[in-house]
C-alpha cells in the first residue's frame, strides 16, 4: 500500500553519472594536496554503487564534486550528459551527521527543500509521504534534539527524498550509528532505493556495508585516490550477510585495500 | 519539581494548614501593634490607614494559612512564598522602629513607612505618568536600536564589504558609553526627547550588532551546504538558515542592550528630558522630598525588572526549540 503511494510520489528516474578523468587538489597553506588522481568511471542510471576506500582517501571529495558543492581541478563530471554546475535538488547529499536544523520540527526539516524551491504549496503532500517512507509517522512535531541518532538520520533521508532526487549521494550516512541501528538502517536503505528507483552512490569505509548494499563496489587506494578495483556484487536482494559469495568478495576487497594479512 | 508527587504522598490528603503562611501573618500583626502602640518621634500622617493595610495583609495571610491548601493557584503561591512573606513583614516592623519610632536612621533621609504611604496615595498619578513616559521613550529607542543593531550585525556577518567598513567603526565608537554623547545630542537633535531616543537606540544597537554578527559567524557551515543542495537561494540562506541559527546570540545582545538602555534612559531624563522617572527623581531631590525619591526608585526597579521579564518571556516563546538543547 505504502509502496503504491510511493511509486506515484517518488517516481523512479535514476540518472547516469560519468566521472571523466577527474583530478582534484586542496590548497593547504600554499602547498597543493592532491586528493583525486585521474579518476574515471560511469555509474548506470538507477544503480546502487559504493565507493570504498580508507578514511581520508578523497572519496567524500568526489561525492561533493558530484553534488556540485566543489568543482574539479581538471576533468569533468556529467549527469545524463550535462556537466555538473551548481548544487541542484535533483542530486542530494546526505552527510554523516544528520545536520538537521535544530530550530525546525521534523516536519519543517523535511519541508526544507520544497520551501527553498518555492514548491511548498503545490507539493506539500509529499512531506507526509516522505515521513511515512522512513517510518517516522507521529514524530512530525518533534524537535531534532528529541530524536535518537537513527531517527535523526531517517529524517535526513526523508529531507532528501521529499525532493524526488534522481541521484542520492550518501556520505557515510550510517557512520555514527550504533552497530544494531546500523544494520537495520542498511536494510532500510536498500528498500528506499528499490522503491524510488534513483541512482544511489554510497561512500563508506565499511567493506561489509558496501557489499551488503551495492550492486557494484569501486575500491579506492590511499590518497590521492585512484580506482584500484571495480567489483560487481552479483547477488539478488534481499541479501544475507553470511552468504559465501559476500565472504569471497570481502576477501577480494580487503586484498585490494592492502589488508590481506588480516584475512 | 514541586509537581512531582512521591507515591507515598500521593494517597495522603494535603496538609490542612500552611505553617509558614500562618507564621508569616505574625510579623504583620506585630507591625500594626508597633505602629499604633508606640508613639511616633515626630508627627506622622496616615498612621491608622497604614495599620489598616498591614492588618489586612496579616488577616489575608491568616486565612491563606488556614484554607490556602484548598484554594488552588493563590494557595500554591503562598505555600511557596511563606518565608518571603514572613521576612517582608519582619522588615516592616524593623523599618517602623528604626525610622518613625526611634529615629535611629537619620530623618528625613530615610522616610518612615507612613511617609511612603503618603507619597503613593497622593502622588501616584504623577509617578505612574512618569513611568509611562519612561517606558514609551525606552520602547522607541530600544525598538530602533534593536532593528539597527540586528541589520548591522546581519550585514557584517554576511557581507565582506559591510564587515570591512563597519568593523573598525563599531570597534572604535561602539564601546564609548552612549551617555558621553548626551551634551552633543541635546544640541544636534531638535528636541531632548528625540535626542534621548537616539542615545537609547545607540546604546542598544552596539551589543545587538556585535552579538548578531558573532551569531551569524558561528552558524554551522554544513547548514548552508545542506540548504544549497536543496535548492536554496542566497536570500533563503540568510533569512531561513543564518538568522534562525543566530537568534540565540541575538537575544543575548538584546538583553545586554536593554540593560544599558536603562542607564541611558535615566541619565537622559535627569539631564534634559522634562518628564519620566529620572526627571521625577531629580525633581524630588530639588524639593528634598526623600520619600518621593524612594517611591520613584521602587517603581523604576519594578519597571526594569518587568521589562527584562517580558524579554525573557518573548525569548522562551521564540526559542522554544532550545529547551532541552541548552539548560536555562
Coordinates of C-alpha atoms in Angstrom, one line a residue:
Chain A
X1 CA 0.0 0.0 0.0
X2 CA 2.7 2.4 1.0
X3 CA 4.7 1.2 -2.0
X4 CA 2.0 2.1 -4.4
X5 CA 1.7 5.6 -3.0
X6 CA 5.5 6.0 -3.3
X7 CA 5.7 4.9 -6.9
X8 CA 3.4 7.8 -7.6
X9 CA 5.0 10.3 -5.2
X10 CA 8.7 9.5 -5.8
X11 CA 8.9 8.4 -9.4
X12 CA 12.0 6.4 -10.3
X13 CA 14.2 8.4 -12.6
X14 CA 17.7 7.4 -11.8
X15 CA 20.4 9.2 -13.9
X16 CA 23.7 8.2 -15.3
X17 CA 26.7 9.7 -13.7
X18 CA 30.0 9.8 -15.6
X19 CA 33.3 10.7 -14.0
X20 CA 35.8 11.7 -16.7
X21 CA 39.5 11.9 -15.8
X22 CA 38.7 13.9 -12.7
X23 CA 41.7 15.2 -10.6
X24 CA 41.3 17.4 -7.6
X25 CA 43.6 19.0 -5.0
X26 CA 43.2 21.1 -1.9
X27 CA 45.2 24.1 -1.2
X28 CA 46.7 23.7 2.2
X29 CA 48.5 26.9 3.1
X30 CA 50.0 27.3 -0.3
X31 CA 51.0 23.6 -0.7
X32 CA 48.7 21.7 -3.0
X33 CA 47.5 18.5 -1.6
X34 CA 46.3 16.1 -4.3
X35 CA 43.2 14.1 -3.3
X36 CA 41.9 12.6 -6.6
X37 CA 44.2 11.4 -9.4
X38 CA 42.7 10.9 -12.8
X39 CA 39.5 9.1 -11.7
X40 CA 37.2 7.8 -14.4
X41 CA 34.1 5.6 -14.2
X42 CA 30.5 5.6 -15.2
X43 CA 27.5 4.8 -13.0
X44 CA 24.5 3.2 -14.6
X45 CA 21.1 5.0 -14.1
X46 CA 19.2 3.6 -11.2
X47 CA 22.0 1.5 -9.9
X48 CA 23.4 1.3 -6.3
X49 CA 27.2 1.9 -6.3
X50 CA 29.5 2.0 -3.3
X51 CA 32.8 3.9 -3.2
X52 CA 35.0 2.0 -0.8
X53 CA 38.4 3.2 0.5
X54 CA 40.5 4.1 3.5
X55 CA 39.4 7.2 5.5
X56 CA 40.7 10.4 4.1
X57 CA 41.4 9.0 0.7
X58 CA 39.3 11.5 -1.2
X59 CA 36.1 9.6 -1.8
X60 CA 34.0 12.1 0.1
X61 CA 35.5 14.8 -2.0
X62 CA 34.4 13.0 -5.1
X63 CA 30.8 13.0 -3.7
X64 CA 31.0 16.7 -3.1
X65 CA 32.1 17.2 -6.7
X66 CA 29.1 15.2 -8.0
X67 CA 26.8 17.2 -5.7
X68 CA 28.3 20.4 -7.2
X69 CA 29.5 21.8 -3.9
X70 CA 33.0 21.9 -5.3
X71 CA 34.4 21.9 -8.8
X72 CA 37.1 19.5 -10.0
X73 CA 40.5 21.0 -10.7
X74 CA 40.6 19.1 -14.0
X75 CA 38.3 16.6 -15.8
X76 CA 34.6 16.7 -15.9
X77 CA 31.6 15.2 -14.2
X78 CA 28.4 14.7 -16.2
X79 CA 25.0 13.7 -15.1
X80 CA 22.9 12.4 -18.0
X81 CA 25.4 14.1 -20.3
X82 CA 25.1 17.6 -18.7
X83 CA 28.2 18.9 -16.9
X84 CA 27.6 19.4 -13.2
X85 CA 27.5 23.1 -12.2
X86 CA 25.9 24.5 -9.1
X87 CA 24.2 22.2 -6.5
X88 CA 20.7 21.1 -7.6
X89 CA 17.9 19.4 -5.7
X90 CA 18.0 16.6 -8.3
X91 CA 21.3 15.4 -6.7
X92 CA 21.1 15.4 -2.9
X93 CA 23.9 14.8 -0.5
X94 CA 23.2 13.1 2.9
X95 CA 26.0 13.7 5.4
X96 CA 27.5 11.6 8.1
X97 CA 25.9 13.9 10.6
X98 CA 22.2 14.3 10.1
X99 CA 22.7 18.1 10.4
X100 CA 19.0 18.8 10.9
X101 CA 18.1 22.4 11.7
X102 CA 17.6 22.3 15.4
X103 CA 15.1 25.2 15.3
X104 CA 12.8 23.3 13.0
X105 CA 10.5 20.4 13.8
X106 CA 10.8 17.1 12.0
X107 CA 8.1 18.2 9.6
X108 CA 9.7 21.6 8.9
X109 CA 13.1 20.0 8.4
X110 CA 11.6 17.6 5.8
X111 CA 9.8 20.6 4.2
X112 CA 13.1 22.5 3.8
X113 CA 13.8 21.6 0.2
X114 CA 10.2 22.3 -1.0
X115 CA 10.4 25.6 0.9
X116 CA 13.7 26.6 -0.7
X117 CA 12.4 25.7 -4.2
X118 CA 9.2 27.6 -3.6
X119 CA 7.0 24.5 -4.2
X120 CA 5.7 24.0 -0.7
X121 CA 2.1 24.9 -1.6
X122 CA 1.8 22.7 -4.6
X123 CA 4.0 19.8 -3.5
X124 CA 3.3 19.9 0.3
X125 CA 1.6 16.5 0.2
X126 CA 4.9 14.8 -0.5
X127 CA 6.1 15.7 3.1
X128 CA 3.8 13.2 4.7
X129 CA 4.8 10.6 2.1
X130 CA 8.4 11.1 2.9
X131 CA 7.9 11.0 6.6
X132 CA 5.9 7.8 6.3
X133 CA 8.5 6.4 3.9
X134 CA 11.2 6.5 6.6
X135 CA 8.8 5.2 9.3
X136 CA 8.5 8.4 11.4
X137 CA 4.8 8.9 11.4
X138 CA 3.7 10.7 14.5
X139 CA 7.0 12.4 15.0
X140 CA 6.3 15.4 12.8
X141 CA 6.2 17.9 15.7
X142 CA 9.3 16.6 17.5
X143 CA 12.4 18.7 17.5
X144 CA 15.8 17.2 16.5
X145 CA 17.2 17.1 20.0
X146 CA 14.3 14.8 21.0
X147 CA 15.4 12.1 18.4
X148 CA 17.8 9.3 18.6
X149 CA 20.7 9.2 16.2
X150 CA 19.0 6.6 13.9
X151 CA 15.8 8.6 13.8
X152 CA 17.6 11.8 13.1
X153 CA 19.4 10.1 10.1
X154 CA 16.0 8.9 8.9
X155 CA 14.7 12.5 9.0
X156 CA 17.8 13.5 6.9
X157 CA 16.9 10.8 4.4
X158 CA 13.3 12.0 4.3
X159 CA 14.5 15.6 3.8
X160 CA 16.5 14.3 0.8
X161 CA 13.8 12.0 -0.7
X162 CA 11.0 14.6 -0.5
X163 CA 12.6 16.4 -3.4
X164 CA 12.4 13.4 -5.6
X165 CA 16.1 13.4 -6.4
X166 CA 17.4 11.4 -9.3
X167 CA 20.7 10.9 -7.6
X168 CA 21.2 10.3 -3.9
X169 CA 24.7 10.8 -2.6
X170 CA 25.3 9.1 0.7
X171 CA 28.5 10.2 2.6
X172 CA 28.9 7.5 5.2
X173 CA 25.3 8.2 6.4
X174 CA 25.4 5.3 8.9
X175 CA 28.9 6.0 10.2
X176 CA 27.9 7.4 13.5
X177 CA 25.1 5.0 14.4
X178 CA 25.4 2.2 16.9
X179 CA 26.0 -1.2 15.2
X180 CA 22.5 -2.6 15.6
X181 CA 20.8 0.5 14.3
X182 CA 23.3 0.5 11.5
X183 CA 22.3 -3.0 10.4
X184 CA 18.6 -2.1 10.5
X185 CA 19.2 1.1 8.5
X186 CA 21.2 -0.7 5.9
X187 CA 18.2 -2.8 5.1
X188 CA 16.1 0.4 5.1
X189 CA 18.4 2.0 2.6
X190 CA 18.0 -0.9 0.2
X191 CA 14.3 -0.7 0.5
X192 CA 14.2 3.1 -0.1
X193 CA 16.5 2.7 -3.2
X194 CA 14.4 -0.1 -4.6
X195 CA 11.1 1.8 -4.1
X196 CA 12.3 5.0 -5.6
X197 CA 14.5 3.8 -8.5
X198 CA 17.0 6.6 -8.1
X199 CA 20.8 6.3 -8.6
X200 CA 22.4 5.8 -5.2
X201 CA 26.1 6.5 -4.6
X202 CA 27.4 5.4 -1.1
X203 CA 30.7 6.4 0.3
X204 CA 31.9 4.1 3.1
X205 CA 34.9 2.5 4.6
X206 CA 32.9 -0.4 5.8
X207 CA 33.6 -3.4 3.5
X208 CA 30.6 -5.4 4.6
X209 CA 28.2 -2.4 4.3
X210 CA 29.4 -1.8 0.8
X211 CA 28.9 -5.5 -0.2
X212 CA 25.6 -5.8 1.5
X213 CA 24.1 -2.7 -0.1
X214 CA 25.6 -2.1 -3.5
X215 CA 25.4 -3.8 -6.9
X216 CA 28.9 -2.5 -7.7
X217 CA 31.8 -1.6 -5.3
X218 CA 34.5 0.7 -6.6
X219 CA 37.6 0.4 -4.4
X220 CA 39.9 3.4 -4.0
X221 CA 43.5 3.3 -2.9
X222 CA 45.1 5.8 -0.4
X223 CA 45.3 9.5 -1.2
X224 CA 45.5 10.7 -3.9
X225 CA 42.6 8.4 -4.7
X226 CA 42.7 6.2 -7.7
X227 CA 40.4 3.4 -8.6
X228 CA 42.2 0.1 -7.7
X229 CA 39.3 -2.3 -8.3
X230 CA 35.7 -2.4 -9.6
X231 CA 33.8 -5.3 -8.1
X232 CA 30.4 -6.4 -9.2
X233 CA 28.2 -7.9 -6.4
X234 CA 26.1 -10.3 -8.4
X235 CA 23.6 -11.2 -5.7
X236 CA 19.9 -10.6 -5.6
X237 CA 18.2 -8.6 -2.9
X238 CA 17.3 -9.2 -0.1
X239 CA 20.8 -10.3 0.7
X240 CA 22.2 -12.3 3.5
X241 CA 25.3 -11.1 5.3
X242 CA 26.5 -14.7 5.8
X243 CA 26.3 -15.6 2.1
X244 CA 29.6 -17.3 0.9
X245 CA 29.8 -15.0 -2.1
X246 CA 29.9 -11.9 0.2
X247 CA 32.7 -13.5 2.1
X248 CA 34.5 -14.2 -1.1
X249 CA 34.1 -10.6 -2.3
X250 CA 35.1 -9.3 1.1
X251 CA 38.3 -11.2 0.9
X252 CA 39.0 -9.7 -2.5
X253 CA 38.1 -6.1 -1.4
X254 CA 40.4 -6.4 1.6
X255 CA 43.2 -7.6 -0.7
X256 CA 42.8 -4.5 -2.9
X257 CA 42.9 -2.4 0.3
X258 CA 46.2 -4.0 1.3
X259 CA 44.6 -5.7 4.3
X260 CA 45.0 -9.3 3.1
X261 CA 47.1 -10.2 6.1
X262 CA 44.0 -9.8 8.4
X263 CA 42.1 -12.5 6.4
Chain B
X1 CA 9.9 19.7 40.8
X2 CA 7.1 20.7 43.0
X3 CA 4.6 18.9 40.8
X4 CA 6.3 15.5 41.2
X5 CA 4.5 13.7 44.0
X6 CA 6.1 10.8 45.8
X7 CA 4.0 7.6 45.7
X8 CA 3.7 7.6 49.4
X9 CA 2.3 11.1 49.5
X10 CA 0.0 10.6 46.5
X11 CA -2.6 8.9 48.6
X12 CA -2.4 11.2 51.6
X13 CA -4.6 14.3 51.9
X14 CA -2.7 17.6 51.7
X15 CA -1.7 19.2 55.0
X16 CA -4.6 21.0 56.5
X17 CA -2.8 24.3 57.2
X18 CA 0.2 26.1 55.7
X19 CA 2.6 26.6 58.6
X20 CA 4.9 29.2 57.1
X21 CA 2.0 31.3 55.8
X22 CA 0.4 31.3 59.3
X23 CA 3.7 32.2 60.8
X24 CA 4.1 35.0 58.2
X25 CA 1.0 36.7 59.5
X26 CA 2.6 37.3 62.9
X27 CA 5.1 40.0 62.0
X28 CA 2.4 41.9 60.0
X29 CA 0.2 42.0 63.1
X30 CA 3.3 42.9 65.2
X31 CA 3.9 45.8 62.8
X32 CA 0.4 47.0 63.4
X33 CA 0.9 46.9 67.1
X34 CA 4.2 48.8 67.0
X35 CA 2.7 51.3 64.7
X36 CA -0.3 52.0 66.9
X37 CA 1.0 51.5 70.4
X38 CA 4.5 53.1 70.3
X39 CA 4.4 56.8 70.0
X40 CA 6.0 58.4 66.9
X41 CA 9.1 60.6 67.4
X42 CA 7.6 63.4 65.3
X43 CA 4.1 63.8 63.8
X44 CA 3.5 61.2 61.1
X45 CA 0.4 61.2 58.8
X46 CA -1.7 58.2 57.8
X47 CA -0.7 56.0 60.8
X48 CA -4.2 54.4 61.1
X49 CA -4.5 53.9 57.3
X50 CA -1.2 52.1 57.2
X51 CA -2.2 50.0 60.3
X52 CA -5.3 49.1 58.4
X53 CA -3.4 47.9 55.3
X54 CA -0.8 45.9 57.3
X55 CA -3.6 44.4 59.4
X56 CA -5.4 43.4 56.2
X57 CA -2.2 41.7 55.0
X58 CA -1.9 39.8 58.2
X59 CA -5.6 38.8 58.0
X60 CA -5.3 37.6 54.4
X61 CA -2.2 35.6 55.4
X62 CA -4.0 34.0 58.3
X63 CA -6.9 33.0 56.0
X64 CA -4.4 31.7 53.4
X65 CA -2.6 29.8 56.1
X66 CA -5.8 28.1 57.3
X67 CA -7.5 27.5 53.9
X68 CA -4.8 28.0 51.3
X69 CA -4.4 24.4 50.5
X70 CA -8.0 24.3 49.2
X71 CA -7.6 27.5 47.1
X72 CA -5.6 26.3 44.1
X73 CA -3.2 28.8 42.5
X74 CA -3.2 31.5 45.2
X75 CA -2.7 28.8 47.8
X76 CA 0.2 27.3 46.0
X77 CA 1.8 30.7 45.7
X78 CA 1.5 31.4 49.4
X79 CA 2.8 28.0 50.3
X80 CA 5.9 28.6 48.2
X81 CA 6.5 32.2 49.3
X82 CA 5.7 31.8 53.1
X83 CA 9.3 32.6 54.2
X84 CA 9.4 35.7 52.0
X85 CA 6.1 36.9 53.3
X86 CA 7.4 36.5 56.8
X87 CA 10.6 38.3 56.0
X88 CA 8.8 41.3 54.4
X89 CA 6.6 41.6 57.5
X90 CA 9.6 41.5 59.8
X91 CA 11.3 44.1 57.7
X92 CA 8.3 46.4 58.1
X93 CA 8.5 46.1 61.8
X94 CA 12.2 46.9 61.7
X95 CA 11.6 49.8 59.3
X96 CA 8.9 51.3 61.6
X97 CA 11.1 51.0 64.6
X98 CA 14.3 52.5 63.2
X99 CA 12.6 55.4 61.5
X100 CA 9.3 56.6 63.0
X101 CA 9.7 55.2 66.5
X102 CA 13.3 55.7 67.5
X103 CA 14.9 57.8 64.7
X104 CA 18.0 55.6 64.7
X105 CA 18.2 56.2 61.0
X106 CA 18.6 59.9 60.4
X107 CA 15.5 61.8 59.3
X108 CA 14.4 62.9 56.8
X109 CA 16.9 60.9 54.6
X110 CA 15.2 57.6 55.5
X111 CA 11.5 58.2 55.3
X112 CA 9.0 56.5 57.6
X113 CA 6.6 53.9 56.2
X114 CA 3.8 56.4 56.8
X115 CA 5.5 59.0 54.7
X116 CA 6.0 56.4 51.9
X117 CA 2.3 55.6 52.0
X118 CA 1.5 59.3 51.7
X119 CA 3.6 59.6 48.6
X120 CA 1.9 56.7 46.9
X121 CA -1.5 57.8 48.0
X122 CA -1.2 61.4 46.9
X123 CA 1.4 61.4 44.1
X124 CA 0.6 58.2 42.4
X125 CA -0.7 60.0 39.3
X126 CA 2.5 61.8 38.7
X127 CA 4.6 58.7 39.3
X128 CA 2.6 56.5 37.0
X129 CA 2.6 59.2 34.4
X130 CA 6.3 59.4 34.7
X131 CA 6.7 55.7 34.4
X132 CA 4.5 55.5 31.3
X133 CA 6.6 58.3 29.8
X134 CA 9.8 56.4 30.6
X135 CA 8.6 53.2 29.1
X136 CA 7.4 54.8 25.9
X137 CA 10.8 56.6 25.5
X138 CA 12.6 53.4 26.2
X139 CA 10.4 51.4 23.8
X140 CA 11.0 53.8 20.9
X141 CA 14.8 53.8 21.5
X142 CA 15.1 50.1 22.1
X143 CA 13.0 49.3 19.1
X144 CA 15.0 51.3 16.6
X145 CA 18.3 50.4 18.3
X146 CA 17.5 46.6 18.2
X147 CA 16.5 46.8 14.5
X148 CA 19.5 48.8 13.5
X149 CA 21.9 46.6 15.5
X150 CA 20.3 43.5 14.1
X151 CA 20.6 44.7 10.5
X152 CA 24.2 45.9 11.0
X153 CA 25.1 42.5 12.6
X154 CA 23.5 40.5 9.8
X155 CA 25.2 42.7 7.2
X156 CA 28.6 42.3 8.9
X157 CA 28.2 38.6 9.3
X158 CA 27.1 38.1 5.7
X159 CA 29.0 40.6 3.5
X160 CA 32.7 41.1 3.5
X161 CA 32.3 44.6 2.2
X162 CA 29.9 45.6 5.1
X163 CA 32.2 43.9 7.5
X164 CA 35.3 45.8 6.1
X165 CA 33.7 49.2 6.7
X166 CA 31.6 48.5 9.7
X167 CA 34.0 46.6 11.9
X168 CA 36.5 49.4 12.6
X169 CA 33.7 51.9 13.2
X170 CA 32.0 49.5 15.6
X171 CA 35.2 48.8 17.4
X172 CA 36.1 52.4 17.8
X173 CA 32.8 54.1 18.5
X174 CA 30.8 51.2 20.0
X175 CA 32.5 50.9 23.4
X176 CA 32.0 54.7 24.0
X177 CA 29.2 55.0 26.6
X178 CA 26.2 56.5 25.0
X179 CA 25.8 59.0 27.8
X180 CA 29.1 60.6 26.6
X181 CA 27.1 61.8 23.6
X182 CA 24.5 63.5 25.7
X183 CA 25.7 67.1 25.7
X184 CA 26.2 67.0 21.9
X185 CA 23.0 65.1 21.2
X186 CA 20.9 67.7 23.0
X187 CA 22.3 70.3 20.7
X188 CA 22.1 68.4 17.5
X189 CA 18.6 67.0 17.9
X190 CA 15.5 69.3 17.6
X191 CA 14.2 68.1 21.0
X192 CA 15.6 66.4 24.1
X193 CA 13.1 63.6 23.5
X194 CA 14.4 62.7 20.1
X195 CA 18.0 63.0 21.4
X196 CA 17.2 60.5 24.1
X197 CA 15.6 58.1 21.7
X198 CA 18.7 58.3 19.6
X199 CA 21.0 57.7 22.5
X200 CA 19.0 54.8 23.8
X201 CA 18.9 53.3 20.3
X202 CA 22.7 53.9 20.1
X203 CA 23.4 52.1 23.3
X204 CA 21.1 49.2 22.4
X205 CA 22.5 48.8 18.8
X206 CA 26.1 48.2 19.8
X207 CA 25.6 44.9 21.8
X208 CA 22.9 43.7 19.4
X209 CA 25.1 44.3 16.4
X210 CA 28.1 42.5 17.9
X211 CA 26.2 39.5 19.2
X212 CA 24.2 39.2 15.9
X213 CA 27.4 39.3 14.0
X214 CA 29.1 36.6 16.1
X215 CA 25.9 34.6 15.9
X216 CA 25.9 34.7 12.1
X217 CA 29.6 33.9 12.0
X218 CA 29.1 30.9 14.3
X219 CA 26.5 29.2 12.0
X220 CA 27.4 25.6 11.2
X221 CA 28.8 25.7 7.6
X222 CA 27.0 22.4 6.9
X223 CA 23.7 24.1 7.2
X224 CA 24.5 26.2 4.2
X225 CA 25.6 23.3 2.2
X226 CA 22.5 21.3 3.0
X227 CA 20.3 24.2 2.1
X228 CA 22.3 24.8 -1.1
X229 CA 21.9 21.2 -2.3
X230 CA 18.2 21.5 -1.5
X231 CA 18.0 24.4 -3.9
X232 CA 18.2 27.4 -1.6
X233 CA 18.7 31.0 -2.9
X234 CA 21.1 33.4 -1.2
X235 CA 18.1 35.2 0.4
X236 CA 16.8 31.8 1.7
X237 CA 20.3 31.2 3.2
X238 CA 20.2 34.5 5.1
X239 CA 16.5 34.5 6.2
X240 CA 15.9 30.8 6.8
X241 CA 19.3 29.5 7.8
X242 CA 21.7 32.2 9.1
X243 CA 19.2 34.3 11.1
X244 CA 17.3 31.5 12.9
X245 CA 20.5 29.8 13.7
X246 CA 21.9 33.1 15.1
X247 CA 18.8 34.0 17.1
X248 CA 20.1 32.7 20.5
X249 CA 23.0 35.1 20.2
X250 CA 20.7 37.9 19.1
X251 CA 18.7 37.5 22.3
X252 CA 21.9 37.7 24.4
X253 CA 22.6 41.0 22.6
X254 CA 19.0 42.2 23.3
X255 CA 19.4 41.5 27.0
X256 CA 22.7 43.4 27.1
X257 CA 21.2 46.3 25.1
X258 CA 18.1 46.5 27.3
X259 CA 20.3 46.7 30.5
X260 CA 22.5 49.5 29.1
X261 CA 19.5 51.4 27.8
X262 CA 18.1 51.7 31.3
X263 CA 21.2 53.6 32.4
X264 CA 21.0 55.9 29.3
X265 CA 17.3 56.5 29.9
X266 CA 17.7 57.6 33.5
X267 CA 20.6 59.9 32.8
X268 CA 18.9 61.4 29.8
X269 CA 15.8 62.1 31.8
X270 CA 17.8 63.6 34.6
X271 CA 19.8 65.9 32.4
X272 CA 17.4 67.1 29.7
X273 CA 14.1 65.5 29.3
X274 CA 11.4 67.2 31.3
X275 CA 9.4 64.0 32.1
X276 CA 9.9 60.4 33.1
X277 CA 11.0 58.7 36.3
X278 CA 14.6 60.0 36.0
X279 CA 13.2 63.5 35.9
X280 CA 10.9 62.8 38.8
X281 CA 13.8 61.6 40.8
X282 CA 15.7 64.8 40.1
X283 CA 12.7 66.9 40.8
X284 CA 12.1 65.2 44.1
X285 CA 15.7 65.8 45.1
X286 CA 15.2 69.5 44.3
X287 CA 12.4 69.6 46.9
X288 CA 14.3 67.4 49.3
X289 CA 11.3 65.0 49.1
X290 CA 13.2 61.9 50.1
X291 CA 10.1 59.7 50.3
X292 CA 9.2 60.6 46.7
X293 CA 12.7 59.6 45.6
X294 CA 12.4 56.2 47.2
X295 CA 9.0 55.8 45.7
X296 CA 10.4 56.6 42.2
X297 CA 13.3 54.1 42.7
X298 CA 10.8 51.4 43.8
X299 CA 8.7 52.0 40.6
X300 CA 11.8 52.2 38.5
X301 CA 13.0 48.8 39.8
X302 CA 9.6 47.3 39.0
X303 CA 9.7 48.7 35.5
X304 CA 13.2 47.5 34.7
X305 CA 12.7 44.0 36.1
X306 CA 9.3 43.8 34.4
X307 CA 10.8 44.7 31.0
X308 CA 13.6 42.1 31.4
X309 CA 11.0 39.5 32.4
X310 CA 9.0 40.4 29.3
X311 CA 12.0 39.9 27.1
X312 CA 12.6 36.5 28.8
X313 CA 9.1 35.5 28.0
X314 CA 9.5 36.5 24.4
X315 CA 12.8 34.6 24.2
X316 CA 11.2 31.5 25.7
X317 CA 8.5 31.7 23.1
X318 CA 10.7 32.3 20.1
X319 CA 13.5 29.9 21.1
X320 CA 11.2 27.1 22.3
X321 CA 13.3 24.7 20.3
X322 CA 16.3 25.4 22.5
X323 CA 14.6 23.8 25.5
X324 CA 16.4 20.5 26.0
X325 CA 19.4 21.7 24.0
X326 CA 20.6 24.3 26.5
X327 CA 19.9 24.5 30.2
X328 CA 18.2 27.7 31.0

